[in-house]
JSON list of C-alpha atoms in Angstrom, two decimals:
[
{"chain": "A", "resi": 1, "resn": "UNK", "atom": "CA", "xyz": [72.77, 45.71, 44.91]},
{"chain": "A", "resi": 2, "resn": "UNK", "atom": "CA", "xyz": [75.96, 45.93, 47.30]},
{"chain": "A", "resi": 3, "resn": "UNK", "atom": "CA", "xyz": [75.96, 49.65, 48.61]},
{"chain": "A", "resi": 4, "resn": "UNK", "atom": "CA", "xyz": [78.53, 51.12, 51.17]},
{"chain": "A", "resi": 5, "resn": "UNK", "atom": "CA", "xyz": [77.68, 54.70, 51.53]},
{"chain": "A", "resi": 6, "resn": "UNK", "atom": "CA", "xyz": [80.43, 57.04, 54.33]},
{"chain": "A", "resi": 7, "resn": "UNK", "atom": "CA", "xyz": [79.10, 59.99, 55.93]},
{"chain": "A", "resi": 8, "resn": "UNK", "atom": "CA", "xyz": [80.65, 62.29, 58.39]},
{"chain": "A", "resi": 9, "resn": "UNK", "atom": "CA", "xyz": [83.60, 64.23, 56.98]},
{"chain": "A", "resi": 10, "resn": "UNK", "atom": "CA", "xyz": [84.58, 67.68, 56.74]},
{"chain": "A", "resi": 11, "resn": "UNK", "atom": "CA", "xyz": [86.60, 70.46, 57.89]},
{"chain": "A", "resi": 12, "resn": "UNK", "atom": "CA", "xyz": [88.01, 69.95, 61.16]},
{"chain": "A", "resi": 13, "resn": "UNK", "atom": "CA", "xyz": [90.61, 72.10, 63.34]},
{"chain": "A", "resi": 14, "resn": "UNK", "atom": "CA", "xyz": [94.50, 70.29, 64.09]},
{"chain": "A", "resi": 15, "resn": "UNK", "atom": "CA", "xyz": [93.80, 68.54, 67.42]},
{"chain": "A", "resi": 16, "resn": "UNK", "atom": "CA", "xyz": [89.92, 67.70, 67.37]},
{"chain": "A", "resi": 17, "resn": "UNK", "atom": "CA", "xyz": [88.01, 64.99, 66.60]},
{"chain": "A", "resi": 18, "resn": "UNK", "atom": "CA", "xyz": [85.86, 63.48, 64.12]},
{"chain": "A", "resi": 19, "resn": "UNK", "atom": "CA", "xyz": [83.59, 59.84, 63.17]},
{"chain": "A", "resi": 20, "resn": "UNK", "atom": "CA", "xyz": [82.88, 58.73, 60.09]},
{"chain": "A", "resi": 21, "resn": "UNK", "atom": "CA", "xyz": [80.05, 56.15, 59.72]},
{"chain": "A", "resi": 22, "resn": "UNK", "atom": "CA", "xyz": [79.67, 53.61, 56.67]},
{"chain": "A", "resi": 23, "resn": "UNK", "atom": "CA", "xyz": [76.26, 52.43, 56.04]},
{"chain": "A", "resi": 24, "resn": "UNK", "atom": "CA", "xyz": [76.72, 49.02, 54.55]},
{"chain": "A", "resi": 25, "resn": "UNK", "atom": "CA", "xyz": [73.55, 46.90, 52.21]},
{"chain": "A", "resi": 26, "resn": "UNK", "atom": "CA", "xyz": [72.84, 44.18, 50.11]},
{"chain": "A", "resi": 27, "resn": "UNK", "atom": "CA", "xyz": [74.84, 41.97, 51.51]},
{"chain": "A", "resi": 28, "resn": "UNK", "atom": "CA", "xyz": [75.77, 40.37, 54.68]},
{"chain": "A", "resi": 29, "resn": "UNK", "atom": "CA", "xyz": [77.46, 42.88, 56.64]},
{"chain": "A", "resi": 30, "resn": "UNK", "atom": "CA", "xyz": [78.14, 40.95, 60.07]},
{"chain": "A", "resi": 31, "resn": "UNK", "atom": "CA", "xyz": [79.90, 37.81, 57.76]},
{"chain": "A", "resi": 32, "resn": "UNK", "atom": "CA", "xyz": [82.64, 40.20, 56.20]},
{"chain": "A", "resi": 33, "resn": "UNK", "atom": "CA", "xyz": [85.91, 42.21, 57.94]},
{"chain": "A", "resi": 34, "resn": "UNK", "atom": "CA", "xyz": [85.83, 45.59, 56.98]},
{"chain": "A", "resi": 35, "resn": "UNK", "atom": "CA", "xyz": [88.35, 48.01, 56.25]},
{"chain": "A", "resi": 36, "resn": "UNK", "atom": "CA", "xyz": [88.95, 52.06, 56.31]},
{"chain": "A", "resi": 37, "resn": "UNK", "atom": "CA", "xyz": [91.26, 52.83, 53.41]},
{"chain": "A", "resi": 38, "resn": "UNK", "atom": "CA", "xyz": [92.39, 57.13, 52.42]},
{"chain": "A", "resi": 39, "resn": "UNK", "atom": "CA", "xyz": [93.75, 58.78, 49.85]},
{"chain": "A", "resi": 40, "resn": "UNK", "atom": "CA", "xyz": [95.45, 62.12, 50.66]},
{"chain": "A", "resi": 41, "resn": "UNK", "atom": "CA", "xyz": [95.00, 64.46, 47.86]},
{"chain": "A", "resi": 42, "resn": "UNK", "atom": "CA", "xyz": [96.58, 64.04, 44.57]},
{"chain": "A", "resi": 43, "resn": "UNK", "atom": "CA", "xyz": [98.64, 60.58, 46.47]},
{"chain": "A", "resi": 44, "resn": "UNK", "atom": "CA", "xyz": [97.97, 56.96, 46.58]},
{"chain": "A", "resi": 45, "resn": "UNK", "atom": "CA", "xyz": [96.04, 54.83, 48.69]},
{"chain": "A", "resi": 46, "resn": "UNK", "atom": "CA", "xyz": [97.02, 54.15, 52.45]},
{"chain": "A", "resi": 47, "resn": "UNK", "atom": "CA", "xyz": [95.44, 51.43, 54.47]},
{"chain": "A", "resi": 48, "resn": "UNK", "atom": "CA", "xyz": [94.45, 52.53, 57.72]},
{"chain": "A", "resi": 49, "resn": "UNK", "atom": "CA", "xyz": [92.45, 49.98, 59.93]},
{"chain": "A", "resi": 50, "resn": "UNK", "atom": "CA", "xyz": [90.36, 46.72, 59.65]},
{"chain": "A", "resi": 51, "resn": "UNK", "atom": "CA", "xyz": [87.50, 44.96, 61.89]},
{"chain": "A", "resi": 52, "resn": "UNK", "atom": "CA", "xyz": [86.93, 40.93, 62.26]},
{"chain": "A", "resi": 53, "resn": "UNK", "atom": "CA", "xyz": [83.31, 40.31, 61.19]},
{"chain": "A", "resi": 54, "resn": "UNK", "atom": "CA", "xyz": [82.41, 40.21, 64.69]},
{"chain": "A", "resi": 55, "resn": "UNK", "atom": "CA", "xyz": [84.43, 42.98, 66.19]},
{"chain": "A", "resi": 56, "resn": "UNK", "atom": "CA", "xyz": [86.83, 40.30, 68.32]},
{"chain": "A", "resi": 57, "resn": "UNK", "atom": "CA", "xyz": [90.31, 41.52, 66.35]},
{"chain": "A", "resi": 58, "resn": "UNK", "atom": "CA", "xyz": [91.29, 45.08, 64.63]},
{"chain": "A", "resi": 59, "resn": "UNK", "atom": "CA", "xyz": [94.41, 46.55, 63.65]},
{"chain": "A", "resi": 60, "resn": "UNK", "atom": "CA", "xyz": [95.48, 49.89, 62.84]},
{"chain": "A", "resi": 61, "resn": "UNK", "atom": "CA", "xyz": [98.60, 51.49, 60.17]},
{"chain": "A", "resi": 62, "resn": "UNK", "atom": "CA", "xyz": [101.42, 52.99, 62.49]},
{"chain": "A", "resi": 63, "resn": "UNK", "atom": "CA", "xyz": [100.06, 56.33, 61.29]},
{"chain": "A", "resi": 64, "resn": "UNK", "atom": "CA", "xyz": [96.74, 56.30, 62.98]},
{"chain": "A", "resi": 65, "resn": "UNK", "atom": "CA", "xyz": [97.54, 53.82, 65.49]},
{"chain": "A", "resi": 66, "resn": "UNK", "atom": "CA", "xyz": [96.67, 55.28, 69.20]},
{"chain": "A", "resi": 67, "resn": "UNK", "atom": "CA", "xyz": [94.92, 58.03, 67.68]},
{"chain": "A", "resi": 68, "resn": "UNK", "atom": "CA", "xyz": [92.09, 56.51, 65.54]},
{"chain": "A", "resi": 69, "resn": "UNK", "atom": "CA", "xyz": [89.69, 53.64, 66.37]},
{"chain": "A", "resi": 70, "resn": "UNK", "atom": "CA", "xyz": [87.83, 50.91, 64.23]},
{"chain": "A", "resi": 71, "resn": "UNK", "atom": "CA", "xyz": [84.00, 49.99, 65.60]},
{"chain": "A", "resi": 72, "resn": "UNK", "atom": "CA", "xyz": [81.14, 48.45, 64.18]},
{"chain": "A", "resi": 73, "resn": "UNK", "atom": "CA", "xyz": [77.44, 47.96, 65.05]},
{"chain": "A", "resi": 74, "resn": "UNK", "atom": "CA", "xyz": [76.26, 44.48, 63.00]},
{"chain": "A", "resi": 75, "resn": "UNK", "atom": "CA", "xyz": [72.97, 45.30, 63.76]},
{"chain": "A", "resi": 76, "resn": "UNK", "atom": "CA", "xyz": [72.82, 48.69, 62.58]},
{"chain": "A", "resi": 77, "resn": "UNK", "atom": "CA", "xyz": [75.15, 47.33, 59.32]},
{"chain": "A", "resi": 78, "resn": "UNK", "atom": "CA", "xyz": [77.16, 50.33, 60.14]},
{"chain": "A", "resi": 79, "resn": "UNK", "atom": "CA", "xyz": [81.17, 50.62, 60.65]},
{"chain": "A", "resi": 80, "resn": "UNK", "atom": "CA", "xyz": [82.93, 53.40, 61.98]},
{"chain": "A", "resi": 81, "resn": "UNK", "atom": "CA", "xyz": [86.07, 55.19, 62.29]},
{"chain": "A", "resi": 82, "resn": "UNK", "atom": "CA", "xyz": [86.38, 57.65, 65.56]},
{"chain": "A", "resi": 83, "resn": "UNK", "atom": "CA", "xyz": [89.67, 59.78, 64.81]},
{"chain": "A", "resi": 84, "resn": "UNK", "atom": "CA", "xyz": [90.61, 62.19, 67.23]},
{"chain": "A", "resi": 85, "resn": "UNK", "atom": "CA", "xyz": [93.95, 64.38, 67.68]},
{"chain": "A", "resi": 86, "resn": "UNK", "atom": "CA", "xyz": [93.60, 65.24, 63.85]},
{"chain": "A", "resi": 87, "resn": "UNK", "atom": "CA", "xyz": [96.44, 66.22, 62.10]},
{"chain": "A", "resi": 88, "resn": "UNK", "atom": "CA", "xyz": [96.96, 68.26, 58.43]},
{"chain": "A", "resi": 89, "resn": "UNK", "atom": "CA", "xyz": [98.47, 64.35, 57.43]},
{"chain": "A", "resi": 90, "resn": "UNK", "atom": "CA", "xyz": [94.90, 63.20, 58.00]},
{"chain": "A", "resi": 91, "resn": "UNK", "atom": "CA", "xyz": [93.44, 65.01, 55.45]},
{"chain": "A", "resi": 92, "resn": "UNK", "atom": "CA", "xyz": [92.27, 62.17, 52.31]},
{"chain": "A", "resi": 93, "resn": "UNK", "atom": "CA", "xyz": [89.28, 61.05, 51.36]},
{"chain": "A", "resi": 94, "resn": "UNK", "atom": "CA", "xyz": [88.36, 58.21, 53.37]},
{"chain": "A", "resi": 95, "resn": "UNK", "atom": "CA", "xyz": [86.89, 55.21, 51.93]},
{"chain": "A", "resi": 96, "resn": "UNK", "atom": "CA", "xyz": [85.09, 51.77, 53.43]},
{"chain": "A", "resi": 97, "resn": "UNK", "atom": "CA", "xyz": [85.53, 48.68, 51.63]},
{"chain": "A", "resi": 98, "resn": "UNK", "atom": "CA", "xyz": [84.82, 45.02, 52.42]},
{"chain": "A", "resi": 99, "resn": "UNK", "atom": "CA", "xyz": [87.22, 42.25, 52.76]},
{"chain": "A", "resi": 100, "resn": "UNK", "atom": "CA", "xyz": [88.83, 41.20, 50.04]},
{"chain": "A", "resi": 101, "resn": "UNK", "atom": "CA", "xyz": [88.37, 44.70, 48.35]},
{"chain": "A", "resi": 102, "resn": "UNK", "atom": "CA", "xyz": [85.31, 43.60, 46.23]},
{"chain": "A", "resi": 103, "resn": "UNK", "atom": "CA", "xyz": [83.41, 46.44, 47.41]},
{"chain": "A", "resi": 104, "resn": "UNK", "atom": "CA", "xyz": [84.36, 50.05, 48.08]},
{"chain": "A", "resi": 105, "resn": "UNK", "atom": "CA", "xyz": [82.32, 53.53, 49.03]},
{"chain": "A", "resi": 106, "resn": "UNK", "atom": "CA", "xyz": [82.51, 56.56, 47.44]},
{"chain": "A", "resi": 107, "resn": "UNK", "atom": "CA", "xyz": [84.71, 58.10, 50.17]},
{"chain": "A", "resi": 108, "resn": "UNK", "atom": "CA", "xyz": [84.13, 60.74, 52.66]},
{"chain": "A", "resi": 109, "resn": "UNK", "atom": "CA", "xyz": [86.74, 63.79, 52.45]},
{"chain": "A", "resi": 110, "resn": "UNK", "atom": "CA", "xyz": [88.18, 64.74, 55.48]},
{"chain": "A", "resi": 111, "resn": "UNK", "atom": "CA", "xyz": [90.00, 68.37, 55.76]},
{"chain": "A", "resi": 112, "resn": "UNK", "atom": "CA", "xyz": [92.02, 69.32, 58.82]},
{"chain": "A", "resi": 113, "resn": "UNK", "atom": "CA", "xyz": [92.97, 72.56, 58.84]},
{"chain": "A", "resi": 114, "resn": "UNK", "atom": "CA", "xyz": [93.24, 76.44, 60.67]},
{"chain": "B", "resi": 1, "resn": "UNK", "atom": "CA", "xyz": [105.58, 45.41, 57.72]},
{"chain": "B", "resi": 2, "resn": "UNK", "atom": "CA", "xyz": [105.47, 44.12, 53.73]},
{"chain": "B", "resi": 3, "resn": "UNK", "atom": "CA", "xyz": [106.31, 46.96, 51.42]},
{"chain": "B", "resi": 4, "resn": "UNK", "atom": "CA", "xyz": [104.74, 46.63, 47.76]},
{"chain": "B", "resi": 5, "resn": "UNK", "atom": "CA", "xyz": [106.85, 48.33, 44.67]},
{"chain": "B", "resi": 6, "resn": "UNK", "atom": "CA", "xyz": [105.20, 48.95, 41.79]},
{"chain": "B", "resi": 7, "resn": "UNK", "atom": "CA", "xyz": [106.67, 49.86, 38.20]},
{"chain": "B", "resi": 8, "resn": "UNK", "atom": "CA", "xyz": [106.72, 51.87, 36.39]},
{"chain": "B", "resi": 9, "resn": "UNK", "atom": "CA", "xyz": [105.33, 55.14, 38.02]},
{"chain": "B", "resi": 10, "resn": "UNK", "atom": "CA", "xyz": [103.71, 56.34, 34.66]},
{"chain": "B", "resi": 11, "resn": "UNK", "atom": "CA", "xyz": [103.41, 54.71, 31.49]},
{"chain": "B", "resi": 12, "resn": "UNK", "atom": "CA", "xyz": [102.41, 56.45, 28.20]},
{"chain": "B", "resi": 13, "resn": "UNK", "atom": "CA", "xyz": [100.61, 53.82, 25.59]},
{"chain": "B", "resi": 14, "resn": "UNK", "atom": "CA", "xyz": [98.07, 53.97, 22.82]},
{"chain": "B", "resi": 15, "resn": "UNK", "atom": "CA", "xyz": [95.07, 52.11, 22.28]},
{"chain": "B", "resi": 16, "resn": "UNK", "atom": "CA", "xyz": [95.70, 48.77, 21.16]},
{"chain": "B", "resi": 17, "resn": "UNK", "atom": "CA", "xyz": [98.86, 48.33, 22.51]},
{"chain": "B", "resi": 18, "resn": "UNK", "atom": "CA", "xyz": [99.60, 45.74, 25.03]},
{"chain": "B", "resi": 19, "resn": "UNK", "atom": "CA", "xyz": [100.37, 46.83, 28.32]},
{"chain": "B", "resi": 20, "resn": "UNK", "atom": "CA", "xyz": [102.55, 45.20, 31.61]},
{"chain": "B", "resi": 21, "resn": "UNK", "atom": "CA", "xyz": [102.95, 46.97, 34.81]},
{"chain": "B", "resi": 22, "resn": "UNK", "atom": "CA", "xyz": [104.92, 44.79, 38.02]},
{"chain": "B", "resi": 23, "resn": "UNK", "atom": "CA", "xyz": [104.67, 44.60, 41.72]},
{"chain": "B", "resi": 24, "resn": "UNK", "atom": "CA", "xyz": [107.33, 43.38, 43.80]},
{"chain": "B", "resi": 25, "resn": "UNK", "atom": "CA", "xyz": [106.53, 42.36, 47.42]},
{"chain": "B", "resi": 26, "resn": "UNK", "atom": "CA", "xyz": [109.03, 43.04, 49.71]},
{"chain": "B", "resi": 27, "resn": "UNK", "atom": "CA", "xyz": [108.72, 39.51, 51.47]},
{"chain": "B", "resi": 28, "resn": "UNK", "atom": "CA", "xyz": [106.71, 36.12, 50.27]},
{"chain": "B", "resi": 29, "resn": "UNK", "atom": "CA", "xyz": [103.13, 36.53, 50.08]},
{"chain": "B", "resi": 30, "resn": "UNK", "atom": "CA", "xyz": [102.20, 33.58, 47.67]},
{"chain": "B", "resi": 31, "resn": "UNK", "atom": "CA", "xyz": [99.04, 34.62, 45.56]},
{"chain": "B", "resi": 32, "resn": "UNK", "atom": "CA", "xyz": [97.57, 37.01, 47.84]},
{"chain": "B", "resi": 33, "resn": "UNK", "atom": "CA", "xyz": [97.49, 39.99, 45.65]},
{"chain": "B", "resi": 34, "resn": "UNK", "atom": "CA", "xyz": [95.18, 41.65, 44.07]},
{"chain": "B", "resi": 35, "resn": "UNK", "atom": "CA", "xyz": [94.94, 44.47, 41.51]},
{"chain": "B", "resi": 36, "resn": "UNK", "atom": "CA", "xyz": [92.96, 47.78, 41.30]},
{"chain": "B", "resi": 37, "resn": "UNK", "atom": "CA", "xyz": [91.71, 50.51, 38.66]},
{"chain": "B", "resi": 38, "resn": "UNK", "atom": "CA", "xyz": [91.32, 54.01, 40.05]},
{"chain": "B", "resi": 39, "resn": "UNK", "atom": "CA", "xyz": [89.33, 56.94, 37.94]},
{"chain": "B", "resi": 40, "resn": "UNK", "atom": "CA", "xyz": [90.12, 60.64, 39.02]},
{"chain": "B", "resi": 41, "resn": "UNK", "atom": "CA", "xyz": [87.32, 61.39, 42.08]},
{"chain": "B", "resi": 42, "resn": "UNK", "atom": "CA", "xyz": [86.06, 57.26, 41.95]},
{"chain": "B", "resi": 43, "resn": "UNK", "atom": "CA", "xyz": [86.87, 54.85, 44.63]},
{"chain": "B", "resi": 44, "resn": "UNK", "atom": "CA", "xyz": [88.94, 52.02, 43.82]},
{"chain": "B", "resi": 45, "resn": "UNK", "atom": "CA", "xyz": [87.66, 48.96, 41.68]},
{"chain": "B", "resi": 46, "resn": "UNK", "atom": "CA", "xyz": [88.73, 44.90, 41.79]},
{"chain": "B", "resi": 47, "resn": "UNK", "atom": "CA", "xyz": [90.18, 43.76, 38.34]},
{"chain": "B", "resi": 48, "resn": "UNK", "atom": "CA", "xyz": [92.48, 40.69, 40.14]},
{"chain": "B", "resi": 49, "resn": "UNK", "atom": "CA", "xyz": [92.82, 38.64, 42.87]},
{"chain": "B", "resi": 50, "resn": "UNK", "atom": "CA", "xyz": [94.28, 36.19, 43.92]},
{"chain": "B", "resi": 51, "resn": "UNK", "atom": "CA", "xyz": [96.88, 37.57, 42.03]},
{"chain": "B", "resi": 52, "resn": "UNK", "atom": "CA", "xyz": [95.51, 35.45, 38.57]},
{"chain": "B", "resi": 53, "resn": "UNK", "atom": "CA", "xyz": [91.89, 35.33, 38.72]},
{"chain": "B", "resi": 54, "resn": "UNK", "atom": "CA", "xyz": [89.52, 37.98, 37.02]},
{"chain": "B", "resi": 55, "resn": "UNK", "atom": "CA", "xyz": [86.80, 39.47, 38.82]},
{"chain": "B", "resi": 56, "resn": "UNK", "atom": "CA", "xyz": [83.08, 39.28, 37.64]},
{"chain": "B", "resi": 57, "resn": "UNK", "atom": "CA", "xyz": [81.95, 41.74, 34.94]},
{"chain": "B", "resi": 58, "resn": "UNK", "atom": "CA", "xyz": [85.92, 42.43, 33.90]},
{"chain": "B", "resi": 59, "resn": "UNK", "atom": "CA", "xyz": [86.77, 42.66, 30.51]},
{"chain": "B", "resi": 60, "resn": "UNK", "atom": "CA", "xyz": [88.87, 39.42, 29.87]},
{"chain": "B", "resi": 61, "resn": "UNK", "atom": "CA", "xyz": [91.74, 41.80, 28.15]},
{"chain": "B", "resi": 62, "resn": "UNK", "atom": "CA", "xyz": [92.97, 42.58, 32.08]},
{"chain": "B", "resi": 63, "resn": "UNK", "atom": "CA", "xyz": [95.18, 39.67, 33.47]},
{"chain": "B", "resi": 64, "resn": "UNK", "atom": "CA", "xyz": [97.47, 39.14, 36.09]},
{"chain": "B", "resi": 65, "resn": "UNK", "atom": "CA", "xyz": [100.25, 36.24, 36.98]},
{"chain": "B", "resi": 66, "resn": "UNK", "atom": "CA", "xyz": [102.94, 35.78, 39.57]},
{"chain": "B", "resi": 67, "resn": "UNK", "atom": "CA", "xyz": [103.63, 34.45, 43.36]},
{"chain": "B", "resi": 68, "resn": "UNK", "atom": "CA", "xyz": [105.82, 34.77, 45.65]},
{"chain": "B", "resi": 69, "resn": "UNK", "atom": "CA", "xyz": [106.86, 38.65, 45.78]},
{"chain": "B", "resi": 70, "resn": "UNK", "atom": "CA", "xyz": [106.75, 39.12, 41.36]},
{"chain": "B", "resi": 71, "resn": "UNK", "atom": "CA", "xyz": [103.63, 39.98, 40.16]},
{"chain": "B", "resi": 72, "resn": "UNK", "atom": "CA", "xyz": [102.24, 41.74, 36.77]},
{"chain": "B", "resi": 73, "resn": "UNK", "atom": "CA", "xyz": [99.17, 43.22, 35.46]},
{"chain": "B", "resi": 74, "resn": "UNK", "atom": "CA", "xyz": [98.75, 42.49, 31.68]},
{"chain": "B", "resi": 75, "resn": "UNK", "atom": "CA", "xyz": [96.21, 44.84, 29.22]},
{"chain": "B", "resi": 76, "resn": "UNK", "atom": "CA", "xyz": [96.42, 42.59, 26.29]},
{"chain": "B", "resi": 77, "resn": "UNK", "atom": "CA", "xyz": [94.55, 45.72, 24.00]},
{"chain": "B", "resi": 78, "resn": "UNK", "atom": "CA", "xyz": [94.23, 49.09, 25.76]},
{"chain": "B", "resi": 79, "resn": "UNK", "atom": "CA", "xyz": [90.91, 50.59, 25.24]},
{"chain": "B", "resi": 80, "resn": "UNK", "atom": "CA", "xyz": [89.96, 54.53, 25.57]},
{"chain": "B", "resi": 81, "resn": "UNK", "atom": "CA", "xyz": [88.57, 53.17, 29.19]},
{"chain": "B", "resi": 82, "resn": "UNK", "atom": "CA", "xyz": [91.35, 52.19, 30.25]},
{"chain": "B", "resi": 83, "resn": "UNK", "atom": "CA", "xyz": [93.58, 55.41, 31.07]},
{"chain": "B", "resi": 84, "resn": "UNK", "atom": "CA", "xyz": [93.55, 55.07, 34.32]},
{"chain": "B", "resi": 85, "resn": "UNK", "atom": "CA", "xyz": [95.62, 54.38, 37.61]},
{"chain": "B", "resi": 86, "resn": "UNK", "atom": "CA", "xyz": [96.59, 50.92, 38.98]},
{"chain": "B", "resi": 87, "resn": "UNK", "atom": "CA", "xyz": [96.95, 49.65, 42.01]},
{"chain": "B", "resi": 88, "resn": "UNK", "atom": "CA", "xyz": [98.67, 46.56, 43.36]},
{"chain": "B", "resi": 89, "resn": "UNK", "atom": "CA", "xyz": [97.48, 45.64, 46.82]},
{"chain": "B", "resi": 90, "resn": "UNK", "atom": "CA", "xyz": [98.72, 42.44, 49.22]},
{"chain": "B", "resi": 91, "resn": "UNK", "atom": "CA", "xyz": [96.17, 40.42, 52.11]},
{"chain": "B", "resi": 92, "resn": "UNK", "atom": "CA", "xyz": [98.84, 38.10, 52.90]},
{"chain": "B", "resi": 93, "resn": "UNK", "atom": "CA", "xyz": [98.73, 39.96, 56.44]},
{"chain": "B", "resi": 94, "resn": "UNK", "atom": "CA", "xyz": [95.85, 41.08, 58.73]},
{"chain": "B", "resi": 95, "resn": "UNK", "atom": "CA", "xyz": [96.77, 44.15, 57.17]},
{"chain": "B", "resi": 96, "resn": "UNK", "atom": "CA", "xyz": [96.62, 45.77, 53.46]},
{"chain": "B", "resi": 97, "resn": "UNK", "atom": "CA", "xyz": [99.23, 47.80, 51.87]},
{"chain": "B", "resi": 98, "resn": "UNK", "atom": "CA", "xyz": [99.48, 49.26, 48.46]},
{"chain": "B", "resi": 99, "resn": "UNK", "atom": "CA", "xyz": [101.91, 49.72, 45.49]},
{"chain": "B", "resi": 100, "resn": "UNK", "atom": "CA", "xyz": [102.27, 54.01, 44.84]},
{"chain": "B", "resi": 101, "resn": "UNK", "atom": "CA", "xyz": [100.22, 53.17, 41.46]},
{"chain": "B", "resi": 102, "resn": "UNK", "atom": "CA", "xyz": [101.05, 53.30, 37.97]},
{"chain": "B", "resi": 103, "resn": "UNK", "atom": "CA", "xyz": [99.10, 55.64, 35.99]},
{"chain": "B", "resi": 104, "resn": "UNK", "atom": "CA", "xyz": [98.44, 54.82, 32.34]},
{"chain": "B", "resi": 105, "resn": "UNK", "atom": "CA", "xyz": [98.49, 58.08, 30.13]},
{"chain": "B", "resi": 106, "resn": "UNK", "atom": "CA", "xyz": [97.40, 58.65, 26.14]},
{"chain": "B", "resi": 107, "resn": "UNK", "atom": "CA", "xyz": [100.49, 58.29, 24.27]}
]
């Protein structure tokens, strides 16, 4: 079955840096855009970035833009987010889905903060 | 940037009744919307897209309609499974953005 599984969050100081991974299976990773998608706590949803099946396009929210980055390795079925210059704002849980939201992760939380 | 408004914020309903919650697009994004259910500490799941059709292994009770920038989410019979909080989501762009949710409370 379809499984998207982050890793890589935690508690981070304002300022540093931070990558999530999501492991992607049962499917065909390198034939879908992904997407990085967070949910401060207690708020709604908030798109953040998406990747062209092959890497060639990506595009970032305002928010994030200059500060976070959108990668993926299609043979490793593995997408990434690098954020660095964290802010308290960052803090959400951060999930992975596929194009056309059929499939999401279980989110990684991310806490910046002193 | 295409803002999505979704009403109301909170809705209080009993099982059985039949529930409609809207999303307004703030420009034209013919049928590229979809809809979401969200349980406290799960990620999001796909009940709609394409604004009208259902996904696989959803209850045929959810529907949605609309184009254009007016969309709704119908429960035709709200079941105990059901309190929960929706999500209205356009693709018409490269990009995604969300409605602030509407979430569905016991009466």
């Amino acid at each position: 079955q379809v499984q998207l599984v982050e890793s890589g969050g935690g508690v981070v100081q304002p300022g540093r840096s931070l990558r999530l991974s999501c492991a992607a299976s049962g499917f065909t990773f390198s034939s879908y855009g992904m997407h990085w998608v967070r949910q401060a706590p207690g708020k709604g949803l908030e798109w953040v970035a998406v990747i062209w099946y092959d890497g060639s396009n990506k595009y970032y929210a305002d928010s994030v833009k200059g500060r976070f980055t959108i990668s993926r390795d299609n043979s490793k079925n593995t997408l990434y987010l690098q954020m660095n210059s964290l802010r308290a704002e960052d803090t959400a849980v951060y999930y992975c889905a596929s194009d056309q939201g059929r499939w999401w992760g279980q989110g990684t939380l991310v806490t910046v903060s002193s | 940037d295409i803002q999505m408004t979704q009403s109301p914020s909170t809705l209080s309903a009993s099982v059985g009744d039949r529930v409609t919650i809207t999303c307004r697009a703030s420009q034209s994004i013919s049928s590229w919307l979809a809809w979401y259910q969200q349980k406290p500490g799960k990620a999001p799941k796909l009940l709609i897209y394409k604004a009208s059709s259902l996904e696989s292994g959803v209850p045929s009770r959810f529907s949605g309609s609309g184009s254009g920038t007016e969309f709704t989410l119908t429960i035709s019979s709200l079941q105990p499974d059901d309190f929960a909080t929706y999500y209205c989501q356009q693709y018409n762009s490269y990009t995604w953005t969300f409605g602030q949710g509407t979430k569905v409370e016991i009466k």
